[in-house]
Coordinates of C-alpha atoms in Angstrom, one line a residue:
Chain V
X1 CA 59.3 164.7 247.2
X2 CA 58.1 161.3 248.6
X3 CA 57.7 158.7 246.5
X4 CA 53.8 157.9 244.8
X5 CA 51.5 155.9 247.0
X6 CA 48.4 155.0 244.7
X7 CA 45.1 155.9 247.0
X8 CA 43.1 153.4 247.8
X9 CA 39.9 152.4 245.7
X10 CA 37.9 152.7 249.6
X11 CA 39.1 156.1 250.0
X12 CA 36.3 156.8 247.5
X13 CA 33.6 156.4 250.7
X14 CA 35.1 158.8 252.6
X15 CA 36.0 162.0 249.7
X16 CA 32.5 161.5 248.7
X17 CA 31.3 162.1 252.3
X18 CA 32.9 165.7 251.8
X19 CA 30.4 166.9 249.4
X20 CA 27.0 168.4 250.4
X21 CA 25.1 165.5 250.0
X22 CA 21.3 166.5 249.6
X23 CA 19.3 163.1 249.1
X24 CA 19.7 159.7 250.3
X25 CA 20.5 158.6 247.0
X26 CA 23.4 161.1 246.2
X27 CA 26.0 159.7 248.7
X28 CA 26.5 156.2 245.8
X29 CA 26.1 158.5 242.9
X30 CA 29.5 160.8 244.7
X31 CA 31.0 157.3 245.3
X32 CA 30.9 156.7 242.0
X33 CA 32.5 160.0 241.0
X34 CA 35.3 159.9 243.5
X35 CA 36.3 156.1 242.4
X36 CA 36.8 157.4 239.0
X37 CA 38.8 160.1 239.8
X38 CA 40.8 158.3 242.6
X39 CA 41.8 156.0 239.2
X40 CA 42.7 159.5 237.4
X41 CA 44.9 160.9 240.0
X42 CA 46.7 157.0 240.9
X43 CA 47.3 156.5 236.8
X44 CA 48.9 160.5 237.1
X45 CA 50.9 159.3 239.5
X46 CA 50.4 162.5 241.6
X47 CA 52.4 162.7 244.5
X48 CA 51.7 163.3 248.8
X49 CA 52.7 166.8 248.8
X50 CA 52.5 168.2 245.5
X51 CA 51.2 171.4 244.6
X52 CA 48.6 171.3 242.1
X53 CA 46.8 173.6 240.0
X54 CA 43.5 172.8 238.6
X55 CA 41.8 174.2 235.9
X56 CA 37.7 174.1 235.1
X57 CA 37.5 172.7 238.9
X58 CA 33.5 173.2 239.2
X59 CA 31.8 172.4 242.2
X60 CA 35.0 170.5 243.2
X61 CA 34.2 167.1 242.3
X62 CA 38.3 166.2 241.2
X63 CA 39.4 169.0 243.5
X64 CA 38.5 166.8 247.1
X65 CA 40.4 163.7 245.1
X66 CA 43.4 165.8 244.8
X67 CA 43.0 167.4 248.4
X68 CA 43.2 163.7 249.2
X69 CA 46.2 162.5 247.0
X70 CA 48.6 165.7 247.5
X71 CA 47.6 165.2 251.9
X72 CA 48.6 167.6 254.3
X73 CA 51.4 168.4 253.2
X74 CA 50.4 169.2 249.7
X75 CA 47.9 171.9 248.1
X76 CA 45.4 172.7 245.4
X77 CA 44.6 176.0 243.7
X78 CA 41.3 175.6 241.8
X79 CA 40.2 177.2 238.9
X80 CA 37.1 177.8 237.6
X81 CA 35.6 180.8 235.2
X82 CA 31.9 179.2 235.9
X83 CA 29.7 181.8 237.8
X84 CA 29.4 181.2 241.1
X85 CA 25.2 180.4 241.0
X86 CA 26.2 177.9 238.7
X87 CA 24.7 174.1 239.3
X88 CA 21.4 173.6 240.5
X89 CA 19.9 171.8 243.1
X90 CA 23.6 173.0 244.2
X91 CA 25.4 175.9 243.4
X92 CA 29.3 175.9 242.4
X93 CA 29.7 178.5 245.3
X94 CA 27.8 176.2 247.7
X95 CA 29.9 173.0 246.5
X96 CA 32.9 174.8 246.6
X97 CA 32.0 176.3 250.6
X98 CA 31.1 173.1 251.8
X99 CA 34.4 171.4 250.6
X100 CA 36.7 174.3 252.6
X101 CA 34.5 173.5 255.8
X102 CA 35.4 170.2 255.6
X103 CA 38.3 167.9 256.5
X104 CA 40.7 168.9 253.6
X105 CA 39.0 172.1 253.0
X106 CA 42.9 173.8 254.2
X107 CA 44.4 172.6 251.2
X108 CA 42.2 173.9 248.6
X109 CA 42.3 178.0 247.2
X110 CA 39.4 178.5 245.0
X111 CA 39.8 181.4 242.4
X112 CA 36.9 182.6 240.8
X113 CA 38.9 183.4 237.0
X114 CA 39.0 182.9 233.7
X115 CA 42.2 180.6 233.5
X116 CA 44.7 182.6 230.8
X117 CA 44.0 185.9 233.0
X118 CA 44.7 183.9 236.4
X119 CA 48.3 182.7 235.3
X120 CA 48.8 186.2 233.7
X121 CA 47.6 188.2 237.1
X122 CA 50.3 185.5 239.5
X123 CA 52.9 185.3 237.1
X124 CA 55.5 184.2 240.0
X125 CA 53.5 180.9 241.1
X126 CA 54.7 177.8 239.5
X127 CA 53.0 174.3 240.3
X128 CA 54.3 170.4 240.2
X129 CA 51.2 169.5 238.1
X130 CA 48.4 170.9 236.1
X131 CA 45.3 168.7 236.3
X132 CA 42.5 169.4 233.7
X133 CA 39.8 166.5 234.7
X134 CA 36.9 166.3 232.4
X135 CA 36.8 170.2 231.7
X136 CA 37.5 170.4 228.6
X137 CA 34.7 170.1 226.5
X138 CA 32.8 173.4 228.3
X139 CA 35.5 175.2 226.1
X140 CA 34.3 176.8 223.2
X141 CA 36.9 175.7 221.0
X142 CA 40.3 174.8 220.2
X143 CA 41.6 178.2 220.3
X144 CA 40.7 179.0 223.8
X145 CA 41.4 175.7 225.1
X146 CA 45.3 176.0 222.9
X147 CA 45.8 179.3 224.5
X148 CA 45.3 178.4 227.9
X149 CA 47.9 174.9 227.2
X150 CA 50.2 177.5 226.1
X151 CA 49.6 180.1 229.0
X152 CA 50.7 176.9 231.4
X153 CA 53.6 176.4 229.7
X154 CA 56.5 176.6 231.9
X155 CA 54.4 177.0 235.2
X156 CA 54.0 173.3 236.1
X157 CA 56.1 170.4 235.3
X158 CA 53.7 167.8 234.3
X159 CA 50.4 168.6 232.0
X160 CA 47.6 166.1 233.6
X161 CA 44.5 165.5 231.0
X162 CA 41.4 163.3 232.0
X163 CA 38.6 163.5 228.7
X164 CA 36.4 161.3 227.1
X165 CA 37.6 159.1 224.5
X166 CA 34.6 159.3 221.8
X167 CA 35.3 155.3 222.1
X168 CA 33.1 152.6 224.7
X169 CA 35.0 149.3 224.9
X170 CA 31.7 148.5 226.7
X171 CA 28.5 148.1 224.5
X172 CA 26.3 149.9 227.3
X173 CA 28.6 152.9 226.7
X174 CA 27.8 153.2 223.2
X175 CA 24.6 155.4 223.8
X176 CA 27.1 157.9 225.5
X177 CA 29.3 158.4 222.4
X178 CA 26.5 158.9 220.2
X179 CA 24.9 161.2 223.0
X180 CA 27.7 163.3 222.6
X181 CA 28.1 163.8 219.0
X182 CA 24.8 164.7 218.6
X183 CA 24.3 167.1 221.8
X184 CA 27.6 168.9 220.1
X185 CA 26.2 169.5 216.8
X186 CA 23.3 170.8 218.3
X187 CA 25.6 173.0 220.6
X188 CA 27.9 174.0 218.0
X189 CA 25.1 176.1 216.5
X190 CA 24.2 177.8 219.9
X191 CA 26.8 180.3 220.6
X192 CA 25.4 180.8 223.5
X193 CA 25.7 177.4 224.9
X194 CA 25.8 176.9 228.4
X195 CA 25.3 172.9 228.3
X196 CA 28.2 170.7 229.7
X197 CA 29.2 170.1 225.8
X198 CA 30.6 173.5 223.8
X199 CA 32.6 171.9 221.8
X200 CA 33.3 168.3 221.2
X201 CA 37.4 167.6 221.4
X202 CA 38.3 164.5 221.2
X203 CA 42.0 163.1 222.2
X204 CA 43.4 164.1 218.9
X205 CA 42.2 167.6 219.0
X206 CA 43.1 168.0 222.6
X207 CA 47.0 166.3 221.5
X208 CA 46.8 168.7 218.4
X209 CA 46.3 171.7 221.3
X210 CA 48.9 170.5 223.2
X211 CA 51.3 170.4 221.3
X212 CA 50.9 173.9 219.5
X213 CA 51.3 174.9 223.2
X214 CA 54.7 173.4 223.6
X215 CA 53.6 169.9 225.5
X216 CA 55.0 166.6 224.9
X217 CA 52.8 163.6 225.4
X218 CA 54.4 161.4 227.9
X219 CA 52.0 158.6 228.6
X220 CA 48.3 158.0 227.1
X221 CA 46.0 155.5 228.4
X222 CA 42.2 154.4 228.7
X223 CA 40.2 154.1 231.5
X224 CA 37.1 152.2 231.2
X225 CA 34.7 154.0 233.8
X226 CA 32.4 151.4 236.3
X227 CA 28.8 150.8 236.4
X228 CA 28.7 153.7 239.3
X229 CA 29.8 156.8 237.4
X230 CA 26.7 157.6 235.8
X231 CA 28.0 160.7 233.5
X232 CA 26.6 158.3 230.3
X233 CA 23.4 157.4 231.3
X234 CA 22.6 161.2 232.2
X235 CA 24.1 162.4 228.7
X236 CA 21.6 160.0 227.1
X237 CA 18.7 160.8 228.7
X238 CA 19.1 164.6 228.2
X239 CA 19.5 164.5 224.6
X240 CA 16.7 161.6 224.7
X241 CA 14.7 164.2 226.7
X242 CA 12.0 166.3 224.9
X243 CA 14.0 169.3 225.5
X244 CA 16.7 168.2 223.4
X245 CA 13.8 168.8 220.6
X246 CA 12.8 172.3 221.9
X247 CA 16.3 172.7 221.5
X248 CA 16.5 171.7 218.2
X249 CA 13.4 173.8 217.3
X250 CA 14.9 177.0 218.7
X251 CA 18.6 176.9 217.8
X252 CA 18.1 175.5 214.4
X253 CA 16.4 176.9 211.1
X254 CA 18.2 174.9 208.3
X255 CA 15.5 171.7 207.5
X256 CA 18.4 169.3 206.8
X257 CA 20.2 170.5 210.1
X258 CA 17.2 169.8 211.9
X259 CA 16.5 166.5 210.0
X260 CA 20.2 165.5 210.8
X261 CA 20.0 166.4 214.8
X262 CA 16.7 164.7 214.8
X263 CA 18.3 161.1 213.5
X264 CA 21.6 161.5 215.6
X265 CA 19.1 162.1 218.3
X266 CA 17.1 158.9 217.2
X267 CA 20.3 156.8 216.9
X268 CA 20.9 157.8 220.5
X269 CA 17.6 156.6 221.5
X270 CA 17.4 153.4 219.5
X271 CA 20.9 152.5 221.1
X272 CA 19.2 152.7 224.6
X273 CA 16.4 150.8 223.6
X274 CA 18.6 147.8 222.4
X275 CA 20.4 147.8 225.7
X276 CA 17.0 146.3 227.0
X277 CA 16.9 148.0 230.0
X278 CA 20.4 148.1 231.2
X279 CA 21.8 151.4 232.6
X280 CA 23.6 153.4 229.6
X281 CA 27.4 153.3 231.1
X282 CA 29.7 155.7 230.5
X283 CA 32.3 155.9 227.6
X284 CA 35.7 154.9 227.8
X285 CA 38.3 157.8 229.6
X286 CA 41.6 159.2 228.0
X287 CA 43.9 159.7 231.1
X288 CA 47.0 161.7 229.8
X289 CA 50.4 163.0 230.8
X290 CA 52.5 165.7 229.3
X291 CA 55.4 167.7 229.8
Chain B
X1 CA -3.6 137.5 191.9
X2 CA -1.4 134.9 192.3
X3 CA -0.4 133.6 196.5
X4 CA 2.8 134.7 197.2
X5 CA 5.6 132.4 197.0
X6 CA 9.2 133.9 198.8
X7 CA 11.9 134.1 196.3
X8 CA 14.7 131.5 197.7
X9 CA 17.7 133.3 199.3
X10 CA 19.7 130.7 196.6
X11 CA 18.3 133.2 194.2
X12 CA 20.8 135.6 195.2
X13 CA 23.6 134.4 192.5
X14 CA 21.5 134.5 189.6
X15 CA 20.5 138.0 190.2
X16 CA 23.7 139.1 191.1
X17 CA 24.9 137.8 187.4
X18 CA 22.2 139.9 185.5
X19 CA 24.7 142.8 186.6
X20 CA 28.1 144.3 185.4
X21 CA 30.9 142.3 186.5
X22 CA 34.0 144.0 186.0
X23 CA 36.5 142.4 188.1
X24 CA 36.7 138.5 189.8
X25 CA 35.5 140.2 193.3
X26 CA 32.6 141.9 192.3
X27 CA 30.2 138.6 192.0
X28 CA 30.2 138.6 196.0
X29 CA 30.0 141.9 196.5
X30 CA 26.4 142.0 194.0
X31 CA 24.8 138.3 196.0
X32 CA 25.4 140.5 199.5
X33 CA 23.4 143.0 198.0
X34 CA 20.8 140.7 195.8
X35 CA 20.8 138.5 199.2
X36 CA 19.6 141.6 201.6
X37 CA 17.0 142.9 198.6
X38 CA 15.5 139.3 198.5
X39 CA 15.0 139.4 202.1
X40 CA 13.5 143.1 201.3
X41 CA 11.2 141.7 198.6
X42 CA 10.1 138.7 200.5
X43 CA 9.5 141.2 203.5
X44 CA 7.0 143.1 201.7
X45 CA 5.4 140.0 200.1
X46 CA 5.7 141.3 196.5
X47 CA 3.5 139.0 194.4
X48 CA 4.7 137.1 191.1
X49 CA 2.2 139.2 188.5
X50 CA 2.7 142.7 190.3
X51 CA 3.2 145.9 188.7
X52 CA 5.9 148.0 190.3
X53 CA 7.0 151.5 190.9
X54 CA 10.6 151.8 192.1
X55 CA 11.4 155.3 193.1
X56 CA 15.5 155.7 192.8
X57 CA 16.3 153.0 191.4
X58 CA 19.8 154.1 190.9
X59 CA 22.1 151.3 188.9
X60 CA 19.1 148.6 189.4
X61 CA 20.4 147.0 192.3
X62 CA 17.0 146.1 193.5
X63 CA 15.5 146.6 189.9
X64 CA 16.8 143.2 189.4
X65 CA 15.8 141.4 192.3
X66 CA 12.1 143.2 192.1
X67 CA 11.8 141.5 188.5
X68 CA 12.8 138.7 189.6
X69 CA 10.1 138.5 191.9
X70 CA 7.3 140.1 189.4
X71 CA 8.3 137.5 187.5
X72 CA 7.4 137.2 183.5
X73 CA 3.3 138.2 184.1
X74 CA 4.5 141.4 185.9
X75 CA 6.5 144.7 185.1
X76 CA 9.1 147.1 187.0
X77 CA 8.5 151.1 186.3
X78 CA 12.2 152.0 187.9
X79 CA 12.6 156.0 187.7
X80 CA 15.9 157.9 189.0
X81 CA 16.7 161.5 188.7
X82 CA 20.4 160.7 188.8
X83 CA 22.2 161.8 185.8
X84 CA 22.9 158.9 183.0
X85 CA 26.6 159.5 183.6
X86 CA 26.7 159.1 187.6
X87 CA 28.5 156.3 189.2
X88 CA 32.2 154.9 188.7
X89 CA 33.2 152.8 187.3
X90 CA 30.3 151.4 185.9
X91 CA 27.8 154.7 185.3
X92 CA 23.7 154.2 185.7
X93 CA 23.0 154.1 182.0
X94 CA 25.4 151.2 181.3
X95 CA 24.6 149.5 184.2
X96 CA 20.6 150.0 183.0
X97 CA 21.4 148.9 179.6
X98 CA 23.3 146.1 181.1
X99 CA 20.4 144.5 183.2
X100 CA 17.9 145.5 180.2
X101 CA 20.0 143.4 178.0
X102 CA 19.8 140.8 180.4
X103 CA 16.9 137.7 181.1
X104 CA 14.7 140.2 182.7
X105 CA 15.5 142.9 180.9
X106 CA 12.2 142.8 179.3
X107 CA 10.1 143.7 182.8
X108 CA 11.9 146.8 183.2
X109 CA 11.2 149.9 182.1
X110 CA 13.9 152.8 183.1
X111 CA 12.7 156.1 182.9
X112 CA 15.3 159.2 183.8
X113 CA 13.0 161.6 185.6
X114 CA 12.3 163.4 188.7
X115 CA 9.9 160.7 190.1
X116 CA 7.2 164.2 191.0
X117 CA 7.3 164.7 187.3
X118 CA 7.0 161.7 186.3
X119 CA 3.6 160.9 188.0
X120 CA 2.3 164.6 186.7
X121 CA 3.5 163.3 183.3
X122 CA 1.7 159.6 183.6
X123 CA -2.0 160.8 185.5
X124 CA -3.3 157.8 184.4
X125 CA -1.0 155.0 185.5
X126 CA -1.5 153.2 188.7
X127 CA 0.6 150.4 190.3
X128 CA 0.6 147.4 193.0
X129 CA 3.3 148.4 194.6
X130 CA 5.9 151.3 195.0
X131 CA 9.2 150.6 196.4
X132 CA 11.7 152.6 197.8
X133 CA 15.1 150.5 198.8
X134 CA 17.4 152.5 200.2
X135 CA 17.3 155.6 198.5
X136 CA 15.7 158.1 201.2
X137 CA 18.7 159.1 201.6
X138 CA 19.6 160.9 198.7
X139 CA 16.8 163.1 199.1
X140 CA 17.9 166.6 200.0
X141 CA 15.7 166.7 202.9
X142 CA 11.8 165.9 204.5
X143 CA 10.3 168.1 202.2
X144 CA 11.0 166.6 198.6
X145 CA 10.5 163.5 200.5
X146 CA 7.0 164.4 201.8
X147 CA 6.0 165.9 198.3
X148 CA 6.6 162.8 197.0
X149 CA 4.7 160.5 199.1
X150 CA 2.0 162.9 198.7
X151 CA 2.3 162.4 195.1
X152 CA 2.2 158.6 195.0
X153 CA -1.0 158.9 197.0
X154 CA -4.0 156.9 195.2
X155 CA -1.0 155.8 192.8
X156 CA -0.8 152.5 194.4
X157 CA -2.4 150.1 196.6
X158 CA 1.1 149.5 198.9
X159 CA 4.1 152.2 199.7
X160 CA 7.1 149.6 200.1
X161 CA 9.8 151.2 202.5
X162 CA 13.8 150.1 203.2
X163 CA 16.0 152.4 205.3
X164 CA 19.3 152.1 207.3
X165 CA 17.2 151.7 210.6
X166 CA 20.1 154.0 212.6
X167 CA 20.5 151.2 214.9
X168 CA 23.1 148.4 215.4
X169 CA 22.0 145.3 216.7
X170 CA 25.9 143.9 215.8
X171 CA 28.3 145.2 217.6
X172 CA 30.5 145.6 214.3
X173 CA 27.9 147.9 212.6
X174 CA 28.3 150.2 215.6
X175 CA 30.4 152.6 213.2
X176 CA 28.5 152.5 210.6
X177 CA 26.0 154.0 212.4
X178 CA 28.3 156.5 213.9
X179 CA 29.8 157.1 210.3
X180 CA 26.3 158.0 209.0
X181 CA 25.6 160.8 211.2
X182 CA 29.2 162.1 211.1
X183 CA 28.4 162.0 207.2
X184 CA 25.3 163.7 207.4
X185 CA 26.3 166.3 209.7
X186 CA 29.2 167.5 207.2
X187 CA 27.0 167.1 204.2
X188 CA 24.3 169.7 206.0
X189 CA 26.5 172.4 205.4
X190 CA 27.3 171.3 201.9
X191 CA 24.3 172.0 199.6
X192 CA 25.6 171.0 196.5
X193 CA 26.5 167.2 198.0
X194 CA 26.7 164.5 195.9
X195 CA 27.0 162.2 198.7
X196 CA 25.4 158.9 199.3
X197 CA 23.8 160.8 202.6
X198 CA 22.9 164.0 201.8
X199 CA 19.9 164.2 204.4
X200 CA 20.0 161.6 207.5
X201 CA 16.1 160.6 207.4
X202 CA 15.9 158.0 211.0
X203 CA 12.6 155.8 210.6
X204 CA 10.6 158.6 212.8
X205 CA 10.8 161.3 210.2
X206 CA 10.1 158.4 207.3
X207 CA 7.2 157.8 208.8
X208 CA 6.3 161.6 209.3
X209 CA 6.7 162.6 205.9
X210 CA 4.7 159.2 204.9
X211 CA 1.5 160.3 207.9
X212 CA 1.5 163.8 205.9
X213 CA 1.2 162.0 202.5
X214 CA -1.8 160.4 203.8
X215 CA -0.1 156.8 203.9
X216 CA -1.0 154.7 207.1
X217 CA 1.7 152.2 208.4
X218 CA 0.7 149.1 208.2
X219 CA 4.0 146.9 209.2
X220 CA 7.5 147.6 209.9
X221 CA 9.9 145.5 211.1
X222 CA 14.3 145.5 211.2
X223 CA 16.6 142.8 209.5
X224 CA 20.0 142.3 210.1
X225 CA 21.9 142.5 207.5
X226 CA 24.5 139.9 206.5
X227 CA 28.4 140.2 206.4
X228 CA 28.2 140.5 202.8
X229 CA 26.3 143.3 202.5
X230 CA 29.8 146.0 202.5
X231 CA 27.8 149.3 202.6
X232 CA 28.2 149.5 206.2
X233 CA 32.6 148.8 205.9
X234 CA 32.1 151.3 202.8
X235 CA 30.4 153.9 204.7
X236 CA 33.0 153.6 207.3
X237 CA 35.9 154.1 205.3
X238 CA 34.4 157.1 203.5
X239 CA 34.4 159.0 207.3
X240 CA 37.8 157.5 207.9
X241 CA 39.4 158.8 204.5
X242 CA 41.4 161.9 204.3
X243 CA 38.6 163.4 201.9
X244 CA 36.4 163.8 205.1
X245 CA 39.0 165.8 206.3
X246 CA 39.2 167.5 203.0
X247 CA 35.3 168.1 202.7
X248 CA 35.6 169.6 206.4
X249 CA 38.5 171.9 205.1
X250 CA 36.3 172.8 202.2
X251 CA 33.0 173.1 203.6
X252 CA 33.1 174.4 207.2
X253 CA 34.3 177.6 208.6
X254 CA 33.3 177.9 211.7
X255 CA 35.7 176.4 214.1
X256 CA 33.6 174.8 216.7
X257 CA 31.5 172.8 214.2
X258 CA 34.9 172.0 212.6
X259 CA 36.0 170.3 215.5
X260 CA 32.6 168.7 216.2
X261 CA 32.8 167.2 213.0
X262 CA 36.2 165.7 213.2
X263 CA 35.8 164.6 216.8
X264 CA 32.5 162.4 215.2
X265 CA 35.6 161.5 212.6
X266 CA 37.3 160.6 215.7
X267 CA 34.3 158.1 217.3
X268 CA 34.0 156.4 214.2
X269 CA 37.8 155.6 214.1
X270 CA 37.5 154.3 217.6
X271 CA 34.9 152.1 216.9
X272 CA 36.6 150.5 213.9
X273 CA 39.8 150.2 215.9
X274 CA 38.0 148.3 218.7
X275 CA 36.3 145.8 216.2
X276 CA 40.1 144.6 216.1
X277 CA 40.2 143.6 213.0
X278 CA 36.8 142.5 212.1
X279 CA 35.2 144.3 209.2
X280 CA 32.4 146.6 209.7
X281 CA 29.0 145.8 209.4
X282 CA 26.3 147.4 208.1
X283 CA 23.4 148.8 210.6
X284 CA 20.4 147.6 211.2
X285 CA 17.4 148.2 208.1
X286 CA 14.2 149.6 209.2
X287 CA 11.6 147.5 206.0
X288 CA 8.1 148.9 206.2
X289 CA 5.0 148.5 204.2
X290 CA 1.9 151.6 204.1
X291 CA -0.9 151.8 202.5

């Protein structure tokens, strides 16, 4: 296999132009999206070539980074259980069509699976890595997410984690951690949750799931995202947003529950209000390896 | 009624030695506290000559520093539900007796009483002032809350108001804040909680439950406490213990709130970790006056 040649930072223009791109204004926010995950794959150390099999893929956001990194010679199978009218203005299917029409749309498979019964139904296909990039928290739990580590054990040689690190070396990105702890106890008593947070693991869980799945950690570090990748400020404003209330009205009966949700939902609030007008950022990135 | 005259900050020590001091350390820790409740007092502009209601009083933290401010002409009411025998290791009775035995010992009256029934029991007493410093949230929820303001309607001419503000103008009281809803949100589920947080009540619902009392805000504003006021660093290292891990084993079943709970465990380990050493501070305090 050829030795790793980080891509380049500008590379990020050109991914991004592979997505459907639907406004004027969504070509900086995919920038923004493909810099972060060009920092990802170059930290993974993901080599020209490899085969790679990615789990939780959605609309293929990480999936045209790795179509990038593993070049021609490479290629990508991506997972995702999500059904395909998922998204909205754009659709998972949609996303996921465009990408294959475009320039490294020959190196990506998309399966339509949950992942467990995928590895179970190709039980011959083996992979250099698995890449699970900021899908982990639409698990519901530790369970699921610890069956599926140990479903991939032995298929691939390296275990490739990107998640949230419930920690923001920058003060802007403070808003997003409390964002997220609060949208997750709201979620946590909606079984039926179909918001981007199920279930709120955090680098210790997701190590704890790892290893009951026969992973070894073999390189941790933190990513502090740029001003461009606006996963933060969005977070904030939904759980800032009067639905986050409706939410709380419908989901929740228990008055100290709802007293709770409303003050982590406050605290969320007040932290964007002291940032005096400065885009909420997003939290700090835990970029893993294990084998 | 006499102008008011601010109580000096220099006040602060000879508060702080009206209470038990049972070890060399624990003068600093009292002036931190004695410091922020002068600030409090001098806030609400509590006149020398005033009569005051303190609603969960608790050990007389602020008991002091309000008679201290009544001075000789006035009188503190302080009433606490708590039982005599709560508290370690100094309990609230001896700490009472303490502070009675003291040099204002004589313009406090303690009664042990839920403060509803106590105003049923006394129709015909009337006050200046009624405080509530920092004991909101004890109250199991908006309810009892809102039954009492409702009860201390027409009882007094001013409803004095300090709560943790769930905001965090220092960076260093960042966790505190985070600790406070990671508290609350395992304390929800616990119904029998002893905890210092047993209902998270954000300035919003404070004022709420004061609106449907028939109180009308008349100032708020948010101080800052000082680096000697510990209940932030305290707060903090509650979340951080292993008995919050304990409590979650104890208290929560269901496995997706489980892991909600210790990934806001997680956050506020983070945010201690990145204050490198610095001690946590304690959040921002919301100090309001109705009337």
């Amino acid at each position: 296999m050829p030795s790793f040649t980080p891509l380049a930072a500008e590379a990020a223009g050109k991914i991004a132009s592979y997505a459907i791109l639907d406004d004027p204004n969504h070509l900086a926010v995919e920038i923004g999206q493909a810099e972060h995950r060009i920092g990802l794959v170059n930290s993974w150390q993901i080599q020209q070539g490899s085969r790679v099999l990615e789990i939780g893929c959605g609309q293929g956001t990480c999936t045209a980074v790795l179509a990038e990194a593993v070049g021609p010679e490479g290629h990508v199978d991506a997972v995702d259980p999500g059904p395909p009218d998922y998204g909205a203005p754009v659709t998972l299917a949609q996303a996921q069509a465009h990408l294959s029409a475009g320039p490294v749309g020959d190196r990506i498979t998309w399966y339509h699976a949950e992942p467990v019964q995928f590895l179970a139904e190709n039980p011959g296909t083996k992979w250099d890595f698995v890449v699970l990039a900021h899908c982990i928290w639409y698990f519901d739990g530790p369970d699921t997410l610890g069956e599926m580590l140990a479903a991939l054990r032995g298929r691939a040689a390296g275990l490739l984690v990107a998640e949230y690190a419930l920690t923001a070396r920058e003060r802007a990105a403070v808003p997003h951690v409390m964002a997220a702890v609060a949208r997750a106890a709201l979620e946590a008593h909606n079984k039926a949750s179909e918001a981007n947070i199920r279930c709120l693991l955090g680098p210790l869980s997701i190590k704890d799931a790892a290893a009951r799945g026969g992973w070894a950690l073999d390189k941790e570090e933190v990513h502090v995202p740029g001003v461009a990748l606006l996963d933060g400020s969005w977070e904030a404003g939904t759980v800032k947003s009067k639905w986050f209330l409706e939410e709380i009205d419908k989901y929740i009966t228990d008055v100290t529950l709802k007293t709770t949700l409303l003050s982590a939902r406050e605290a969320v609030v007040g932290a964007v209000g002291l940032l005096n007008g400065e885009k909420v950022r997003t939290m700090d990135v835990w970029v893993s390896r294990f084998v």
